[in-house]
CSV table of N, CA and C in Angstrom, one decimal:
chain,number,residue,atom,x,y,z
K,195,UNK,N,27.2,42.0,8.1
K,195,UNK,CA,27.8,40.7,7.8
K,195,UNK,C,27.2,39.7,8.8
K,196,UNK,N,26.5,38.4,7.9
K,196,UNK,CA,25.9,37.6,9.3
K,196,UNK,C,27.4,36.6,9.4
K,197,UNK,N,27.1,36.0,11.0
K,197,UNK,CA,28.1,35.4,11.7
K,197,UNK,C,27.6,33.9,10.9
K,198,UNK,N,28.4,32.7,10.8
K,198,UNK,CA,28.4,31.8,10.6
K,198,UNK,C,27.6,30.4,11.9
K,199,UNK,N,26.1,29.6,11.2
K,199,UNK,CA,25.7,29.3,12.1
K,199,UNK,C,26.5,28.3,12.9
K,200,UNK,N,26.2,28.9,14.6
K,200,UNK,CA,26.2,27.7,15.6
K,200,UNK,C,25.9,26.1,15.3
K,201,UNK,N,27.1,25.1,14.8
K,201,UNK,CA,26.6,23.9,15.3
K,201,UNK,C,26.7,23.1,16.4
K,202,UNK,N,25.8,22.3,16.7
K,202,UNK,CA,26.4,21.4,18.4
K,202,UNK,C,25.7,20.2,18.0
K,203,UNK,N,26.7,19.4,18.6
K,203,UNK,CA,26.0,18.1,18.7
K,203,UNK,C,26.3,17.4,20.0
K,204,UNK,N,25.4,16.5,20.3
K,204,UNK,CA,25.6,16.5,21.8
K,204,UNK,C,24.6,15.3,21.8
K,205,UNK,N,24.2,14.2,23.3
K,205,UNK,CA,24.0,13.6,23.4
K,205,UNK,C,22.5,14.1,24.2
K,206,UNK,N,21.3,13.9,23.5
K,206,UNK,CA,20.1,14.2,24.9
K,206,UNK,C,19.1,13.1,24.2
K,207,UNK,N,18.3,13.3,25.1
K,207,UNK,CA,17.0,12.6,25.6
K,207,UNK,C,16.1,12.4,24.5
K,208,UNK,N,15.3,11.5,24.1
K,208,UNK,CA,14.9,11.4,23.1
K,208,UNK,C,13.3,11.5,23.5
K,209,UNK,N,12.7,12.1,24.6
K,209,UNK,CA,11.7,12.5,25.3
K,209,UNK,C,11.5,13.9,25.3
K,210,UNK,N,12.1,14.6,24.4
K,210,UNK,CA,11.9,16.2,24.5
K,210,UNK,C,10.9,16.6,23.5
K,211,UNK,N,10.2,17.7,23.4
K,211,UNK,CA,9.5,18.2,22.4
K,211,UNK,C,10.0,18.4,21.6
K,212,UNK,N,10.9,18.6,21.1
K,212,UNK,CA,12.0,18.7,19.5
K,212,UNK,C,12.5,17.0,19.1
K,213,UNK,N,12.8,16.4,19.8
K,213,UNK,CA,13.1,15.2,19.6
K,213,UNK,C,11.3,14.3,19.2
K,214,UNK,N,10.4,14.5,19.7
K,214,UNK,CA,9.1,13.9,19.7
K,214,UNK,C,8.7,14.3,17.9
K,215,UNK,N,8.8,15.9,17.7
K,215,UNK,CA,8.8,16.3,16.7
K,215,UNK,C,9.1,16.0,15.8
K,216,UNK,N,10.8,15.5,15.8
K,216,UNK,CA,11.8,15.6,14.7
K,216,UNK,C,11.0,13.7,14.7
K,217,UNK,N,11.0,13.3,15.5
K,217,UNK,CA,10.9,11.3,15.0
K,217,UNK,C,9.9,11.6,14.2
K,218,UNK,N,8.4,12.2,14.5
K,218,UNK,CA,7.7,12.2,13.9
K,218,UNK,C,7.3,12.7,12.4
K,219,UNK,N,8.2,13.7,12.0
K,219,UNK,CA,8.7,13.8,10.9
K,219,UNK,C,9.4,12.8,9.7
K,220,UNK,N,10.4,11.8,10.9
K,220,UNK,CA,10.9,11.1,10.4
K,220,UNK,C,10.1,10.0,9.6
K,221,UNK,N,8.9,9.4,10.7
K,221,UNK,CA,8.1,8.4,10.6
K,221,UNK,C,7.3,8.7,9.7
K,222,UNK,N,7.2,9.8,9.5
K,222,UNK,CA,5.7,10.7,8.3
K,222,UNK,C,7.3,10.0,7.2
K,223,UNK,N,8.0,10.6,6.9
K,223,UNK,CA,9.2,10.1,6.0
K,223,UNK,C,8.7,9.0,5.2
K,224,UNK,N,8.9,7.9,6.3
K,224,UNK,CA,9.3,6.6,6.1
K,224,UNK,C,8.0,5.6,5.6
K,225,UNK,N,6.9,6.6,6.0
K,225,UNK,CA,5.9,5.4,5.6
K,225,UNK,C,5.5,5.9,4.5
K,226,UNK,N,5.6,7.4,3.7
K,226,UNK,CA,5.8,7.6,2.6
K,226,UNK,C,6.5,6.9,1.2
K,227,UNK,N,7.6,6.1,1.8
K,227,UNK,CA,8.8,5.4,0.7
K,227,UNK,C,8.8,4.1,1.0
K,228,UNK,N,8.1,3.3,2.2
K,228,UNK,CA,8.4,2.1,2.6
K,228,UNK,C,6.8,1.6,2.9
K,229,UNK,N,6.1,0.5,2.3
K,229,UNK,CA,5.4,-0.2,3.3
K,229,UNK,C,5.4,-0.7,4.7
K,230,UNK,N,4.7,-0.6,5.6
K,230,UNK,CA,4.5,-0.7,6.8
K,230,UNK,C,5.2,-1.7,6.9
K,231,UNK,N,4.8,-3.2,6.7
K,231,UNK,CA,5.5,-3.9,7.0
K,231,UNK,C,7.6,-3.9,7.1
K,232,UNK,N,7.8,-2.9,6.6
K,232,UNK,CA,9.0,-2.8,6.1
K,232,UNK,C,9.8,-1.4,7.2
K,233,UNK,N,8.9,-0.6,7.7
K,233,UNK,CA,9.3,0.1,8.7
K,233,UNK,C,9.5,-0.4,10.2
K,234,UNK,N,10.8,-0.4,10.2
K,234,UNK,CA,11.6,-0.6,11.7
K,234,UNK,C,11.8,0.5,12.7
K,235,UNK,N,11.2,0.8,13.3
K,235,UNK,CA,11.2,2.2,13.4
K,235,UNK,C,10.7,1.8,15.1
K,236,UNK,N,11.8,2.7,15.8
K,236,UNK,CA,12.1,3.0,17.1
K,236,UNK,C,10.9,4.0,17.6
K,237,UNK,N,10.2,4.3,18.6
K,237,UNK,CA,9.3,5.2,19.4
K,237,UNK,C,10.4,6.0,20.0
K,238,UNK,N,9.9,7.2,20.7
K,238,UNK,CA,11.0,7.8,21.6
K,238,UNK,C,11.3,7.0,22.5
K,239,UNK,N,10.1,6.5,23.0
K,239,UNK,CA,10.0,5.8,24.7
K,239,UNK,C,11.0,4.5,24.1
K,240,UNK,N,11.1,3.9,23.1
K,240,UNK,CA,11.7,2.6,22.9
K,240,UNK,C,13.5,3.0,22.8
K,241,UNK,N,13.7,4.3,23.0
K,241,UNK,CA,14.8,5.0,22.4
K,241,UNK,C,15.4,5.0,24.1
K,242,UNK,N,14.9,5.2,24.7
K,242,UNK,CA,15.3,5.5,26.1
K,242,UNK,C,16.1,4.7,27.5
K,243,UNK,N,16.2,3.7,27.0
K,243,UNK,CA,17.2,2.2,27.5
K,243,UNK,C,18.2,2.8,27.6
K,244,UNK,N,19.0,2.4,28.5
K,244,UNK,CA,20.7,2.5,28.4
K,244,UNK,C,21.3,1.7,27.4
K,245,UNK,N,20.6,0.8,26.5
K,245,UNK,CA,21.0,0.3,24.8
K,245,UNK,C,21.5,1.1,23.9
K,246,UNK,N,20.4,2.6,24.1
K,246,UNK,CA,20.4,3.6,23.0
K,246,UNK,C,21.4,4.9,23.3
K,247,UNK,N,22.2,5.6,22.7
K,247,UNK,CA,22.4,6.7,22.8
K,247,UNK,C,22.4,7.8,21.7
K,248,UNK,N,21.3,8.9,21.7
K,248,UNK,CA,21.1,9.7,20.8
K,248,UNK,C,21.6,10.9,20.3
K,249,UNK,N,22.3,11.1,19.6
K,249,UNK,CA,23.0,12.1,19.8
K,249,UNK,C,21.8,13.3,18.5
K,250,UNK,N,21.9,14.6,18.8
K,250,UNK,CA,21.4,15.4,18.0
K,250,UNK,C,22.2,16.5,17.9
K,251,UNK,N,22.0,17.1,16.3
K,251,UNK,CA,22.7,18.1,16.0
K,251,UNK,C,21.3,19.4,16.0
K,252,UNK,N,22.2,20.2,16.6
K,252,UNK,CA,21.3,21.3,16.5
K,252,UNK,C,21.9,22.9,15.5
K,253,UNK,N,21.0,23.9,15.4
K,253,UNK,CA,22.1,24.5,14.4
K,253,UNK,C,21.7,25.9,14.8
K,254,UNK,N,22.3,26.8,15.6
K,254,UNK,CA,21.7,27.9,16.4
K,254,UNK,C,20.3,27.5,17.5
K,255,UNK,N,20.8,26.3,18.3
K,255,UNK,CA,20.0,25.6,19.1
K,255,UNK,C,18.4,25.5,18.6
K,256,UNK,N,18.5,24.9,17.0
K,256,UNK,CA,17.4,24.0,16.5
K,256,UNK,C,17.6,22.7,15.9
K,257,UNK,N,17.1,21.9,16.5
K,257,UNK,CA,17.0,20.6,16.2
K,257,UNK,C,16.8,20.4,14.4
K,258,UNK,N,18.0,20.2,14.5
K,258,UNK,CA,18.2,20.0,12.5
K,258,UNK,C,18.2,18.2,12.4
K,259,UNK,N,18.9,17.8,12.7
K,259,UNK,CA,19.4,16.0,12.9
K,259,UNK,C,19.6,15.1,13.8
K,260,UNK,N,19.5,14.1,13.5
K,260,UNK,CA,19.4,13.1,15.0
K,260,UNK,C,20.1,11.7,14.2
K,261,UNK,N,20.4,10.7,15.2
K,261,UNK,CA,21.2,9.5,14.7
K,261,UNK,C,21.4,8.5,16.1
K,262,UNK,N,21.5,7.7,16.0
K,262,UNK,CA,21.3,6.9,17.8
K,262,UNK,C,22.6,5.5,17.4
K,263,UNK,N,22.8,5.1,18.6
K,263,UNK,CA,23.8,3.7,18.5
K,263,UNK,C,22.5,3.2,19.5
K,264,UNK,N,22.3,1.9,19.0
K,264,UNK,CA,21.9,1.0,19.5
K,264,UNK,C,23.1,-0.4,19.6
K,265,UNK,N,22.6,-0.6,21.0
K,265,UNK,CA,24.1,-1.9,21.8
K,265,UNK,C,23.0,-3.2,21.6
K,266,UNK,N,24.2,-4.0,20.9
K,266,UNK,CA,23.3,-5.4,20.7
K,266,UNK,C,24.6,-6.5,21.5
K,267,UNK,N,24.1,-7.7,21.8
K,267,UNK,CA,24.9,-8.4,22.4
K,267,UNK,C,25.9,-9.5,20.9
K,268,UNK,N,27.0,-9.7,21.8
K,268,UNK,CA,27.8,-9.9,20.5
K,268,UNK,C,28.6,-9.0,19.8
K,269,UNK,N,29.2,-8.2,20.9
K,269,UNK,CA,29.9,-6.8,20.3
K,269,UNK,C,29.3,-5.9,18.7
K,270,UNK,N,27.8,-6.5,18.2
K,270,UNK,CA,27.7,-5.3,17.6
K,270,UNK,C,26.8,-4.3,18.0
K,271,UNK,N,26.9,-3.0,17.1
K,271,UNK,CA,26.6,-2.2,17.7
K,271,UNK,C,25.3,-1.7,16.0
K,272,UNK,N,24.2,-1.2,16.2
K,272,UNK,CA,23.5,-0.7,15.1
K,272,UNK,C,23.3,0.7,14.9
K,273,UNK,N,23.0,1.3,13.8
K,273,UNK,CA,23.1,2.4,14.0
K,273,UNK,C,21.0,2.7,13.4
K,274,UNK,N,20.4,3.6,14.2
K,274,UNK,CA,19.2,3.4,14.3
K,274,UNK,C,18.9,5.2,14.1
K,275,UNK,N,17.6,5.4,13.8
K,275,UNK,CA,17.0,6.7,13.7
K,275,UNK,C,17.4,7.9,13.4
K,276,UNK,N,18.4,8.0,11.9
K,276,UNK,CA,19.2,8.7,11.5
K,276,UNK,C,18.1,10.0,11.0
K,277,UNK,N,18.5,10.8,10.5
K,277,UNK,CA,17.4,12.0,10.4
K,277,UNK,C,17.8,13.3,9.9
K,278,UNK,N,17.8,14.0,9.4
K,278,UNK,CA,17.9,15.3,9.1
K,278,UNK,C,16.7,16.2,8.3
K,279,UNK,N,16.4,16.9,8.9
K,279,UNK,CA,15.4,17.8,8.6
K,279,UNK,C,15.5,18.5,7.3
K,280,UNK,N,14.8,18.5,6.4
K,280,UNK,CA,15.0,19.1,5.3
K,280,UNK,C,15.8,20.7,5.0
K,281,UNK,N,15.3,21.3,5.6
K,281,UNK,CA,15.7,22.6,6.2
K,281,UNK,C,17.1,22.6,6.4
K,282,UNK,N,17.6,21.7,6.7
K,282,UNK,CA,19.2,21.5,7.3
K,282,UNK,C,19.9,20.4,6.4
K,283,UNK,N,19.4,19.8,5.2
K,283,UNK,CA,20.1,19.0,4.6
K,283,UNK,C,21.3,19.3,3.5
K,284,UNK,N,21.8,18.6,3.3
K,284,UNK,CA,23.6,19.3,2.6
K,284,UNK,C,24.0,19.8,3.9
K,285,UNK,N,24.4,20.1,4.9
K,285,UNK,CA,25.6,20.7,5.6
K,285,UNK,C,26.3,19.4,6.3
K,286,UNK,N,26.0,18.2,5.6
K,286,UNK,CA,27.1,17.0,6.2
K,286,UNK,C,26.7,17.0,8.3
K,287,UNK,N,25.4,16.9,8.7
K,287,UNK,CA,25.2,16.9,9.9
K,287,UNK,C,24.9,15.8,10.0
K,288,UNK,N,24.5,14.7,8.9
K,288,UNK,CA,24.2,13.3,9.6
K,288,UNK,C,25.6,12.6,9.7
K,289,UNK,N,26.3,13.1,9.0
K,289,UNK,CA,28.1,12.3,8.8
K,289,UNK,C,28.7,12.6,10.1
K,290,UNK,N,28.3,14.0,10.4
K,290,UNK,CA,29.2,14.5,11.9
K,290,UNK,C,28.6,13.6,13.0
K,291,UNK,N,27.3,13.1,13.0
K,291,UNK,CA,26.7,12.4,13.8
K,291,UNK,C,27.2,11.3,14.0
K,292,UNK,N,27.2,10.9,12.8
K,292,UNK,CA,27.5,9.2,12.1
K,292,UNK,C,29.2,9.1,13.0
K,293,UNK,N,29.8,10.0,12.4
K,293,UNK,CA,31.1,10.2,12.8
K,293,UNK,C,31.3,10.0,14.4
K,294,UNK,N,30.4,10.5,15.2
K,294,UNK,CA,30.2,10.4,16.9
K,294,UNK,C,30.0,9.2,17.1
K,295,UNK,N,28.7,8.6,16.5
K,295,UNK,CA,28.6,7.1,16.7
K,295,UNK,C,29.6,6.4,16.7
K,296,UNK,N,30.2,6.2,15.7
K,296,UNK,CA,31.5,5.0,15.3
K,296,UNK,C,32.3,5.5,16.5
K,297,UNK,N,32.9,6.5,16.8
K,297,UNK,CA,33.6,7.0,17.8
K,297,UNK,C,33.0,5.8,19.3
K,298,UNK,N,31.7,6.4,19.4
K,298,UNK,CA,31.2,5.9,20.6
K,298,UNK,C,31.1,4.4,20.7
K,299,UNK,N,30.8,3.9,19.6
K,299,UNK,CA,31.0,2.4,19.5
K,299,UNK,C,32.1,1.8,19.7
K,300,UNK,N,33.6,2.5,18.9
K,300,UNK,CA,34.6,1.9,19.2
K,300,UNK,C,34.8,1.9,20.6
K,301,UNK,N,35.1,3.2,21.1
K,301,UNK,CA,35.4,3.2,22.6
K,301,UNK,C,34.8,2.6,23.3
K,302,UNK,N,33.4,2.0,22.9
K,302,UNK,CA,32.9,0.7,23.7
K,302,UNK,C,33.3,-0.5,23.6
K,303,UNK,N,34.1,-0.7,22.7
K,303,UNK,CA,34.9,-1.9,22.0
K,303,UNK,C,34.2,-3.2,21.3
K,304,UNK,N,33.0,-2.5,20.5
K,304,UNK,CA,31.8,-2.9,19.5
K,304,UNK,C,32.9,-3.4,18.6
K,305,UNK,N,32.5,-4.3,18.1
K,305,UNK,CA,33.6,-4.7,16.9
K,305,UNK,C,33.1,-4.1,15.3
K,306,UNK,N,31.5,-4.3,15.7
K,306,UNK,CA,31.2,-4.2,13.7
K,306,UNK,C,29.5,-3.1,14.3
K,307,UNK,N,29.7,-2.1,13.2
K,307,UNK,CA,28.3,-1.5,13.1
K,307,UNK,C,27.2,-1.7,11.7
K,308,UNK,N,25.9,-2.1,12.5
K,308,UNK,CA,25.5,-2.8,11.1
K,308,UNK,C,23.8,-2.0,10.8
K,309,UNK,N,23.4,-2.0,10.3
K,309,UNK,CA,22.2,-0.9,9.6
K,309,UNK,C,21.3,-1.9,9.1
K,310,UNK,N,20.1,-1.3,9.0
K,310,UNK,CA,18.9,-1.7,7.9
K,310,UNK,C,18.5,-0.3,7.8
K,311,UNK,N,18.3,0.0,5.8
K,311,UNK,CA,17.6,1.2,5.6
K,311,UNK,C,16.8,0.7,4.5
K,312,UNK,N,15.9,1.6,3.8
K,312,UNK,CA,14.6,1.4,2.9
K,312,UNK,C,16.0,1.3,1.4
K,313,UNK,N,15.1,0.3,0.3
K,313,UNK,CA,15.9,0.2,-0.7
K,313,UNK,C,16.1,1.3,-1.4
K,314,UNK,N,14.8,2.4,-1.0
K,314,UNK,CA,15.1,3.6,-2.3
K,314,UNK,C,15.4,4.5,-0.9
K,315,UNK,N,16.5,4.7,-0.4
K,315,UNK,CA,16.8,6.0,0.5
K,315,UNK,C,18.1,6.5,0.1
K,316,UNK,N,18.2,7.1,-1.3
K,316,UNK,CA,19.3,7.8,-1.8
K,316,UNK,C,20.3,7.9,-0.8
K,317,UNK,N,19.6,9.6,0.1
K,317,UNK,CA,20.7,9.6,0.7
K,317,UNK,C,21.1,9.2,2.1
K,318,UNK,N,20.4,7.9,2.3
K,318,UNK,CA,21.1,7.3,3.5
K,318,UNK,C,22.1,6.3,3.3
K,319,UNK,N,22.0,5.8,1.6
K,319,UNK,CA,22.9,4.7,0.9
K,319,UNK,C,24.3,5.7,0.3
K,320,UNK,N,23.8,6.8,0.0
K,320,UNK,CA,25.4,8.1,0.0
K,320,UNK,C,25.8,8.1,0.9
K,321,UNK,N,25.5,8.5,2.0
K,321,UNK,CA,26.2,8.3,4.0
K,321,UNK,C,26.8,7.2,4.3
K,322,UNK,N,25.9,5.9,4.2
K,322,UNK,CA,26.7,5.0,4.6
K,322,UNK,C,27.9,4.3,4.0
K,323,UNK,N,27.7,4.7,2.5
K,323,UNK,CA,28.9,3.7,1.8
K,323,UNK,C,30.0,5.2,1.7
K,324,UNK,N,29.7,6.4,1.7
K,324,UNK,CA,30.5,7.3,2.2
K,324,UNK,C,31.6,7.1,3.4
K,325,UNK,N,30.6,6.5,4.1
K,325,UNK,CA,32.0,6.3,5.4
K,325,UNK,C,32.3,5.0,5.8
K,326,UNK,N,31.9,4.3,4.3
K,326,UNK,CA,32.9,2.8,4.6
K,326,UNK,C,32.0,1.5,5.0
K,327,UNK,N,30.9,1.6,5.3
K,327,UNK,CA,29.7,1.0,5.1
K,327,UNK,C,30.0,-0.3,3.8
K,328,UNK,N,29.7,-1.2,4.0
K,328,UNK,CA,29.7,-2.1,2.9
K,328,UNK,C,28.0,-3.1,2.9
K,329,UNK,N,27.6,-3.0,2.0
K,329,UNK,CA,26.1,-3.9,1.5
K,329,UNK,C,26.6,-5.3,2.0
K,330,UNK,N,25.5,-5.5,2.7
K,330,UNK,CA,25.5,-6.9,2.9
K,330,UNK,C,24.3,-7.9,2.7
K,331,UNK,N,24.1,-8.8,4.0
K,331,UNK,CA,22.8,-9.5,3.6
K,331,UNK,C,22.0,-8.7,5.1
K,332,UNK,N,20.9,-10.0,4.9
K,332,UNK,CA,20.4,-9.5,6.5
K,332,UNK,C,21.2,-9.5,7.6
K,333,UNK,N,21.4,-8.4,8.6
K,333,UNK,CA,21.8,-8.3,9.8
K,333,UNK,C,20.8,-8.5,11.1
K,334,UNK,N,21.0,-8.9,12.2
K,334,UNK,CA,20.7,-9.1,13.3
K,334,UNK,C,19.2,-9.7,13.0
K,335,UNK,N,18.0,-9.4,13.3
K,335,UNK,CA,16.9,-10.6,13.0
K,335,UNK,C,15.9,-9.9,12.2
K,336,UNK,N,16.6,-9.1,11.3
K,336,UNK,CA,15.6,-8.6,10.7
K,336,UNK,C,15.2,-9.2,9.2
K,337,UNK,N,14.3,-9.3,8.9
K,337,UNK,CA,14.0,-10.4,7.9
K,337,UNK,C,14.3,-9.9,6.3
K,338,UNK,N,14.9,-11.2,5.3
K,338,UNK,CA,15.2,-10.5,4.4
K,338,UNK,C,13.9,-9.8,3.6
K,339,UNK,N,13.9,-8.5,3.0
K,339,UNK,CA,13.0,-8.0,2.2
K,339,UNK,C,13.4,-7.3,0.9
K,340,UNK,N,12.3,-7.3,-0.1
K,340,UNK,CA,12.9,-6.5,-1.2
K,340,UNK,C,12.6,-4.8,-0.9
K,341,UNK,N,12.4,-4.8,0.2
K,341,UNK,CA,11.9,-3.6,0.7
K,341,UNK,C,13.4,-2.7,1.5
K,342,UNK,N,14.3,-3.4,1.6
K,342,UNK,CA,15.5,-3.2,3.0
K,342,UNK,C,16.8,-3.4,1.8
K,343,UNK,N,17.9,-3.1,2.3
K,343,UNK,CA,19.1,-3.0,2.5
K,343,UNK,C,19.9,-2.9,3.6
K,344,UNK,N,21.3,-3.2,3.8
K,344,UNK,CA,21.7,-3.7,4.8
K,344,UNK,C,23.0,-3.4,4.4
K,345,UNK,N,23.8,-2.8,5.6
K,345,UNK,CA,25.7,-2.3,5.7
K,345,UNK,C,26.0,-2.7,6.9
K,346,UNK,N,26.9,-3.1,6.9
K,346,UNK,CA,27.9,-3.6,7.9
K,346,UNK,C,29.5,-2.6,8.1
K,347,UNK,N,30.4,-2.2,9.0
K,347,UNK,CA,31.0,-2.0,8.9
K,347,UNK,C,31.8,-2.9,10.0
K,348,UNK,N,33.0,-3.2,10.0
K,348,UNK,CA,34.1,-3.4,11.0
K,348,UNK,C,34.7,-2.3,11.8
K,349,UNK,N,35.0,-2.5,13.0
K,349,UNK,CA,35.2,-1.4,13.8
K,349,UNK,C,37.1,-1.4,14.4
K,350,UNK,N,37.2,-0.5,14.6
K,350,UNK,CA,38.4,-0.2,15.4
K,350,UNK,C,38.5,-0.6,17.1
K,351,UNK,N,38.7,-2.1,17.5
K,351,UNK,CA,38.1,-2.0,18.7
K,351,UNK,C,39.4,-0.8,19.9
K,352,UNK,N,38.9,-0.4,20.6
K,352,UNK,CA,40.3,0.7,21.5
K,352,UNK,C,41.1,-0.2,22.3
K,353,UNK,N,42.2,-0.3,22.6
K,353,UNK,CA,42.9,-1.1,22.9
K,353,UNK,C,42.9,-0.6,24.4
């Protein structure tokens, strides 16, 4: 009888060899479904500011998913470099992520978390409007495109 896999998620460094790996996957992703112009897209080293914090899921200590809060001024908060490796997709690891974020954001007392993703990214437009995410227009300075979409949420500030 096999045992049921190990998950963790946890906050690390976006300078590790699993993390270098996994972005770069990501970024192979992205310029697949998106014109250049249209990818916004973080470096590790750009990830590494006390702005960012990254949390990753791992699954029997393998780097399956990743998801980051980026701190903007004006109590919002963005959510940046979402991820899940194919190999690990369906087991709801970017939601448990997502789910840490908002957490982390509230307790920072972020009022609204707000997104840009590619227009055709199925399932990052399932995730977000999944957990309450609403379509908006452009957020923070990123320019309008027929290439992008954009969610906003309102936050729970902690009292």
């Amino acid at each position: 009888m096999s045992s049921a896999p190990s998950i963790s998620i946890a906050v690390e460094t976006p300078l590790s060899d699993d993390m270098r790996q996994m972005v770069s996957e990501l970024n192979a992703v992205l310029r697949s479904l998106t014109p250049e112009e249209a990818n916004f897209s973080m470096s590790v080293e750009e990830m590494t500011g006390p702005e960012t914090t990254l949390f990753v899921a791992r699954i029997d200590g393998a780097a399956a998913a990743c998801g980051a809060l980026y701190r903007h001024e004006g109590g919002i908060a963005e959510l940046k470099r979402f991820y899940s490796r194919p190999a690990f997709q369906g087991q709801g690891l970017a939601r448990l992520i997502l789910d840490r974020v908002v957490e982390l954001a509230e307790g920072e007392g972020f009022r609204e978390l707000v997104l840009e993703t590619g227009h055709n990214y199925e399932a990052a437009k399932r995730l977000y409007v999944g957990a309450g995410f609403e379509q908006c227009g452009p957020v923070l300075d990123y320019p309008d495109s027929e290439y992008s979409i954009f969610y906003r949420k309102p936050l729970r500030v902690a009292a």
